[in-house]
Amino acid sequence: MSWLPMLGLTALPHLGGLYGGYVTRKQVKTWYTTLNKPSWRPPNAAFPIVWTTLYTGMGYGSYLVWKECGGFTEDAVVPLGFYGLQLALNWAWTPIFFGAHKLKMALIEIVMLTGAVGATMVSWYPVNRTASLLLTPYLAWLCLATSLNYSIWRDNPDEDEKEE
């Protein structure tokens, strides 16, 4: 049964992804189509593929850190604490952007998320270098996502005001 923690920790990020997909599904076909978006944005079909890959990498990375620290021990508090923070921020972005249509709030949130992922990587590096490096594609994607969020917020100035 030693594979159970690996499976559970690798699958954990996908729970928020499933909820995010539920929130996003309707909005992508309705509200999102009404927004001005930059020409360089990835196609909608890329997002579930990318997020499945990123969630799997971050989840497996968390398992490597958990294992190296001997489970949920005192040594794991900082690296897994940062991981939990970034995971909560990750899961919160979709309901803010797609659910509440709060573009500026989502931008602020994704900047905080990106910082939390950077802090997670720094805290993971001395524990397990591979785990830290598994977050590199995630950080790169967040840079793209932050730029996209900024561009959509900038190019749809009335959108945040509609909701207030």
PDB file of C-alpha atoms in Angstrom:
ATOM      1  CA  MET A   1       0.000   0.000   0.000  1.00  0.00           C
ATOM      2  CA  SER A   2       3.008   2.291  -0.201  1.00  0.00           C
ATOM      3  CA  TRP A   3       1.678   3.607  -3.498  1.00  0.00           C
ATOM      4  CA  LEU A   4      -1.456   5.085  -1.854  1.00  0.00           C
ATOM      5  CA  PRO A   5       0.195   8.329  -0.649  1.00  0.00           C
ATOM      6  CA  MET A   6       1.753   8.817  -4.083  1.00  0.00           C
ATOM      7  CA  LEU A   7      -1.571   8.288  -5.806  1.00  0.00           C
ATOM      8  CA  GLY A   8      -3.503  10.445  -3.336  1.00  0.00           C
ATOM      9  CA  LEU A   9      -1.090  13.379  -3.338  1.00  0.00           C
ATOM     10  CA  THR A  10      -0.721  13.248  -7.126  1.00  0.00           C
ATOM     11  CA  ALA A  11      -4.506  13.238  -7.556  1.00  0.00           C
ATOM     12  CA  LEU A  12      -5.256  15.946  -4.969  1.00  0.00           C
ATOM     13  CA  PRO A  13      -4.734  19.012  -7.212  1.00  0.00           C
ATOM     14  CA  HIS A  14      -7.106  17.529  -9.763  1.00  0.00           C
ATOM     15  CA  LEU A  15     -10.027  17.953  -7.328  1.00  0.00           C
ATOM     16  CA  GLY A  16      -9.865  21.723  -7.707  1.00  0.00           C
ATOM     17  CA  GLY A  17      -9.339  21.266 -11.422  1.00  0.00           C
ATOM     18  CA  LEU A  18     -12.540  19.276 -11.710  1.00  0.00           C
ATOM     19  CA  TYR A  19     -14.471  21.974  -9.863  1.00  0.00           C
ATOM     20  CA  GLY A  20     -12.807  24.651 -12.004  1.00  0.00           C
ATOM     21  CA  GLY A  21     -13.807  22.787 -15.132  1.00  0.00           C
ATOM     22  CA  TYR A  22     -17.392  22.676 -13.911  1.00  0.00           C
ATOM     23  CA  VAL A  23     -17.406  26.452 -13.284  1.00  0.00           C
ATOM     24  CA  THR A  24     -15.661  27.213 -16.555  1.00  0.00           C
ATOM     25  CA  ARG A  25     -17.573  24.944 -18.925  1.00  0.00           C
ATOM     26  CA  LYS A  26     -20.692  27.111 -19.296  1.00  0.00           C
ATOM     27  CA  GLN A  27     -18.846  30.430 -19.079  1.00  0.00           C
ATOM     28  CA  VAL A  28     -16.425  29.604 -21.904  1.00  0.00           C
ATOM     29  CA  LYS A  29     -19.361  29.218 -24.298  1.00  0.00           C
ATOM     30  CA  THR A  30     -21.278  32.290 -23.091  1.00  0.00           C
ATOM     31  CA  TRP A  31     -19.648  35.116 -21.108  1.00  0.00           C
ATOM     32  CA  TYR A  32     -16.032  34.425 -22.158  1.00  0.00           C
ATOM     33  CA  THR A  33     -16.909  34.705 -25.855  1.00  0.00           C
ATOM     34  CA  THR A  34     -18.075  38.300 -25.297  1.00  0.00           C
ATOM     35  CA  LEU A  35     -14.686  39.443 -23.969  1.00  0.00           C
ATOM     36  CA  ASN A  36     -11.956  41.103 -25.973  1.00  0.00           C
ATOM     37  CA  LYS A  37      -8.991  38.735 -25.875  1.00  0.00           C
ATOM     38  CA  PRO A  38      -5.456  39.023 -27.282  1.00  0.00           C
ATOM     39  CA  SER A  39      -4.648  37.216 -30.522  1.00  0.00           C
ATOM     40  CA  TRP A  40      -1.851  35.264 -28.826  1.00  0.00           C
ATOM     41  CA  ARG A  41      -4.070  33.478 -26.303  1.00  0.00           C
ATOM     42  CA  PRO A  42      -3.954  29.684 -26.408  1.00  0.00           C
ATOM     43  CA  PRO A  43      -6.961  27.909 -27.918  1.00  0.00           C
ATOM     44  CA  ASN A  44      -9.641  26.898 -25.421  1.00  0.00           C
ATOM     45  CA  ALA A  45      -8.953  23.205 -26.099  1.00  0.00           C
ATOM     46  CA  ALA A  46      -5.381  23.598 -24.766  1.00  0.00           C
ATOM     47  CA  PHE A  47      -6.430  24.545 -21.236  1.00  0.00           C
ATOM     48  CA  PRO A  48      -7.711  21.157 -19.967  1.00  0.00           C
ATOM     49  CA  ILE A  49      -4.670  19.388 -21.419  1.00  0.00           C
ATOM     50  CA  VAL A  50      -2.233  21.863 -19.895  1.00  0.00           C
ATOM     51  CA  TRP A  51      -3.933  21.881 -16.495  1.00  0.00           C
ATOM     52  CA  THR A  52      -4.104  18.085 -16.322  1.00  0.00           C
ATOM     53  CA  THR A  53      -0.365  17.959 -16.953  1.00  0.00           C
ATOM     54  CA  LEU A  54       0.423  20.757 -14.486  1.00  0.00           C
ATOM     55  CA  TYR A  55      -1.793  19.333 -11.732  1.00  0.00           C
ATOM     56  CA  THR A  56      -0.158  15.927 -12.129  1.00  0.00           C
ATOM     57  CA  GLY A  57       3.345  17.420 -11.937  1.00  0.00           C
ATOM     58  CA  MET A  58       2.626  19.547  -8.883  1.00  0.00           C
ATOM     59  CA  GLY A  59       0.833  16.686  -7.157  1.00  0.00           C
ATOM     60  CA  TYR A  60       3.681  14.261  -7.739  1.00  0.00           C
ATOM     61  CA  GLY A  61       6.138  16.933  -6.613  1.00  0.00           C
ATOM     62  CA  SER A  62       4.206  17.307  -3.361  1.00  0.00           C
ATOM     63  CA  TYR A  63       4.472  13.553  -2.876  1.00  0.00           C
ATOM     64  CA  LEU A  64       8.260  13.692  -3.344  1.00  0.00           C
ATOM     65  CA  VAL A  65       8.526  16.445  -0.718  1.00  0.00           C
ATOM     66  CA  TRP A  66       6.141  14.625   1.633  1.00  0.00           C
ATOM     67  CA  LYS A  67       8.186  11.432   1.277  1.00  0.00           C
ATOM     68  CA  GLU A  68      11.533  13.189   1.737  1.00  0.00           C
ATOM     69  CA  CYS A  69      10.259  14.934   4.891  1.00  0.00           C
ATOM     70  CA  GLY A  70       8.996  11.650   6.334  1.00  0.00           C
ATOM     71  CA  GLY A  71       5.315  12.514   5.919  1.00  0.00           C
ATOM     72  CA  PHE A  72       3.460  15.379   7.542  1.00  0.00           C
ATOM     73  CA  THR A  73       6.261  16.181   9.983  1.00  0.00           C
ATOM     74  CA  GLU A  74       7.677  19.381  11.411  1.00  0.00           C
ATOM     75  CA  ASP A  75      10.167  19.454   8.515  1.00  0.00           C
ATOM     76  CA  ALA A  76       7.247  19.430   6.070  1.00  0.00           C
ATOM     77  CA  VAL A  77       5.387  22.405   7.566  1.00  0.00           C
ATOM     78  CA  VAL A  78       7.011  25.128   5.452  1.00  0.00           C
ATOM     79  CA  PRO A  79       7.311  23.351   2.087  1.00  0.00           C
ATOM     80  CA  LEU A  80       3.882  21.713   2.267  1.00  0.00           C
ATOM     81  CA  GLY A  81       2.388  24.840   3.844  1.00  0.00           C
ATOM     82  CA  PHE A  82       3.483  26.925   0.849  1.00  0.00           C
ATOM     83  CA  TYR A  83       2.172  24.167  -1.402  1.00  0.00           C
ATOM     84  CA  GLY A  84      -1.220  24.247   0.331  1.00  0.00           C
ATOM     85  CA  LEU A  85      -1.336  28.045   0.023  1.00  0.00           C
ATOM     86  CA  GLN A  86      -0.612  28.011  -3.693  1.00  0.00           C
ATOM     87  CA  LEU A  87      -3.092  25.184  -4.232  1.00  0.00           C
ATOM     88  CA  ALA A  88      -5.848  27.138  -2.457  1.00  0.00           C
ATOM     89  CA  LEU A  89      -5.006  30.233  -4.526  1.00  0.00           C
ATOM     90  CA  ASN A  90      -5.001  28.123  -7.678  1.00  0.00           C
ATOM     91  CA  TRP A  91      -8.428  26.704  -6.913  1.00  0.00           C
ATOM     92  CA  ALA A  92      -9.797  30.184  -6.065  1.00  0.00           C
ATOM     93  CA  TRP A  93      -8.846  31.867  -9.348  1.00  0.00           C
ATOM     94  CA  THR A  94     -11.425  30.151 -11.575  1.00  0.00           C
ATOM     95  CA  PRO A  95     -14.481  31.037  -9.438  1.00  0.00           C
ATOM     96  CA  ILE A  96     -13.245  34.645  -9.241  1.00  0.00           C
ATOM     97  CA  PHE A  97     -12.598  35.015 -12.980  1.00  0.00           C
ATOM     98  CA  PHE A  98     -15.216  32.753 -14.560  1.00  0.00           C
ATOM     99  CA  GLY A  99     -17.754  32.548 -11.748  1.00  0.00           C
ATOM    100  CA  ALA A 100     -17.847  36.119 -10.417  1.00  0.00           C
ATOM    101  CA  HIS A 101     -16.483  37.779 -13.599  1.00  0.00           C
ATOM    102  CA  LYS A 102     -14.135  39.876 -11.452  1.00  0.00           C
ATOM    103  CA  LEU A 103     -11.256  40.458 -13.845  1.00  0.00           C
ATOM    104  CA  LYS A 104      -9.251  42.837 -11.649  1.00  0.00           C
ATOM    105  CA  MET A 105      -9.692  40.692  -8.543  1.00  0.00           C
ATOM    106  CA  ALA A 106      -8.622  37.636 -10.556  1.00  0.00           C
ATOM    107  CA  LEU A 107      -5.530  39.538 -11.729  1.00  0.00           C
ATOM    108  CA  ILE A 108      -4.567  40.427  -8.163  1.00  0.00           C
ATOM    109  CA  GLU A 109      -5.202  36.832  -7.119  1.00  0.00           C
ATOM    110  CA  ILE A 110      -3.108  35.296  -9.912  1.00  0.00           C
ATOM    111  CA  VAL A 111      -0.183  37.584  -9.073  1.00  0.00           C
ATOM    112  CA  MET A 112      -0.376  36.319  -5.479  1.00  0.00           C
ATOM    113  CA  LEU A 113      -0.634  32.745  -6.808  1.00  0.00           C
ATOM    114  CA  THR A 114       2.471  33.184  -8.951  1.00  0.00           C
ATOM    115  CA  GLY A 115       4.402  34.486  -5.938  1.00  0.00           C
ATOM    116  CA  ALA A 116       3.193  31.571  -3.833  1.00  0.00           C
ATOM    117  CA  VAL A 117       4.357  29.107  -6.485  1.00  0.00           C
ATOM    118  CA  GLY A 118       7.776  30.799  -6.532  1.00  0.00           C
ATOM    119  CA  ALA A 119       7.937  30.511  -2.723  1.00  0.00           C
ATOM    120  CA  THR A 120       6.901  26.858  -2.963  1.00  0.00           C
ATOM    121  CA  MET A 121       9.683  26.173  -5.450  1.00  0.00           C
ATOM    122  CA  VAL A 122      12.263  27.886  -3.229  1.00  0.00           C
ATOM    123  CA  SER A 123      11.094  25.927  -0.164  1.00  0.00           C
ATOM    124  CA  TRP A 124      11.059  22.629  -2.071  1.00  0.00           C
ATOM    125  CA  TYR A 125      14.498  22.982  -3.685  1.00  0.00           C
ATOM    126  CA  PRO A 126      16.591  22.038  -0.623  1.00  0.00           C
ATOM    127  CA  VAL A 127      14.207  19.176   0.176  1.00  0.00           C
ATOM    128  CA  ASN A 128      13.896  17.630  -3.293  1.00  0.00           C
ATOM    129  CA  ARG A 129      15.318  19.349  -6.361  1.00  0.00           C
ATOM    130  CA  THR A 130      13.224  17.254  -8.770  1.00  0.00           C
ATOM    131  CA  ALA A 131      10.012  18.278  -6.986  1.00  0.00           C
ATOM    132  CA  SER A 132      10.970  21.931  -7.273  1.00  0.00           C
ATOM    133  CA  LEU A 133      11.807  21.584 -10.960  1.00  0.00           C
ATOM    134  CA  LEU A 134       8.466  19.851 -11.599  1.00  0.00           C
ATOM    135  CA  LEU A 135       6.849  23.224 -10.788  1.00  0.00           C
ATOM    136  CA  THR A 136       8.833  25.057 -13.501  1.00  0.00           C
ATOM    137  CA  PRO A 137       6.271  24.481 -16.298  1.00  0.00           C
ATOM    138  CA  TYR A 138       3.532  25.572 -13.883  1.00  0.00           C
ATOM    139  CA  LEU A 139       5.344  28.819 -13.095  1.00  0.00           C
ATOM    140  CA  ALA A 140       5.906  29.448 -16.814  1.00  0.00           C
ATOM    141  CA  TRP A 141       2.216  28.798 -17.550  1.00  0.00           C
ATOM    142  CA  LEU A 142       1.210  31.166 -14.743  1.00  0.00           C
ATOM    143  CA  CYS A 143       3.323  33.900 -16.326  1.00  0.00           C
ATOM    144  CA  LEU A 144       1.376  33.402 -19.553  1.00  0.00           C
ATOM    145  CA  ALA A 145      -1.942  33.191 -17.664  1.00  0.00           C
ATOM    146  CA  THR A 146      -1.147  36.363 -15.717  1.00  0.00           C
ATOM    147  CA  SER A 147      -0.369  38.199 -18.950  1.00  0.00           C
ATOM    148  CA  LEU A 148      -3.605  36.910 -20.450  1.00  0.00           C
ATOM    149  CA  ASN A 149      -5.615  37.927 -17.374  1.00  0.00           C
ATOM    150  CA  TYR A 150      -4.021  41.397 -17.486  1.00  0.00           C
ATOM    151  CA  SER A 151      -4.761  41.815 -21.196  1.00  0.00           C
ATOM    152  CA  ILE A 152      -8.384  40.750 -20.771  1.00  0.00           C
ATOM    153  CA  TRP A 153      -8.822  43.100 -17.796  1.00  0.00           C
ATOM    154  CA  ARG A 154      -7.186  45.971 -19.712  1.00  0.00           C
ATOM    155  CA  ASP A 155      -9.192  45.369 -22.899  1.00  0.00           C
ATOM    156  CA  ASN A 156     -12.559  45.000 -21.124  1.00  0.00           C
ATOM    157  CA  PRO A 157     -12.650  48.022 -18.806  1.00  0.00           C
ATOM    158  CA  ASP A 158     -16.414  47.980 -18.364  1.00  0.00           C
ATOM    159  CA  GLU A 159     -16.610  44.309 -17.398  1.00  0.00           C
ATOM    160  CA  ASP A 160     -15.662  44.772 -13.725  1.00  0.00           C
ATOM    161  CA  GLU A 161     -17.998  47.754 -13.438  1.00  0.00           C
ATOM    162  CA  LYS A 162     -21.002  45.794 -14.790  1.00  0.00           C
ATOM    163  CA  GLU A 163     -20.898  43.445 -11.844  1.00  0.00           C
ATOM    164  CA  GLU A 164     -20.904  46.150  -9.131  1.00  0.00           C
TER     165      GLU A 164
END
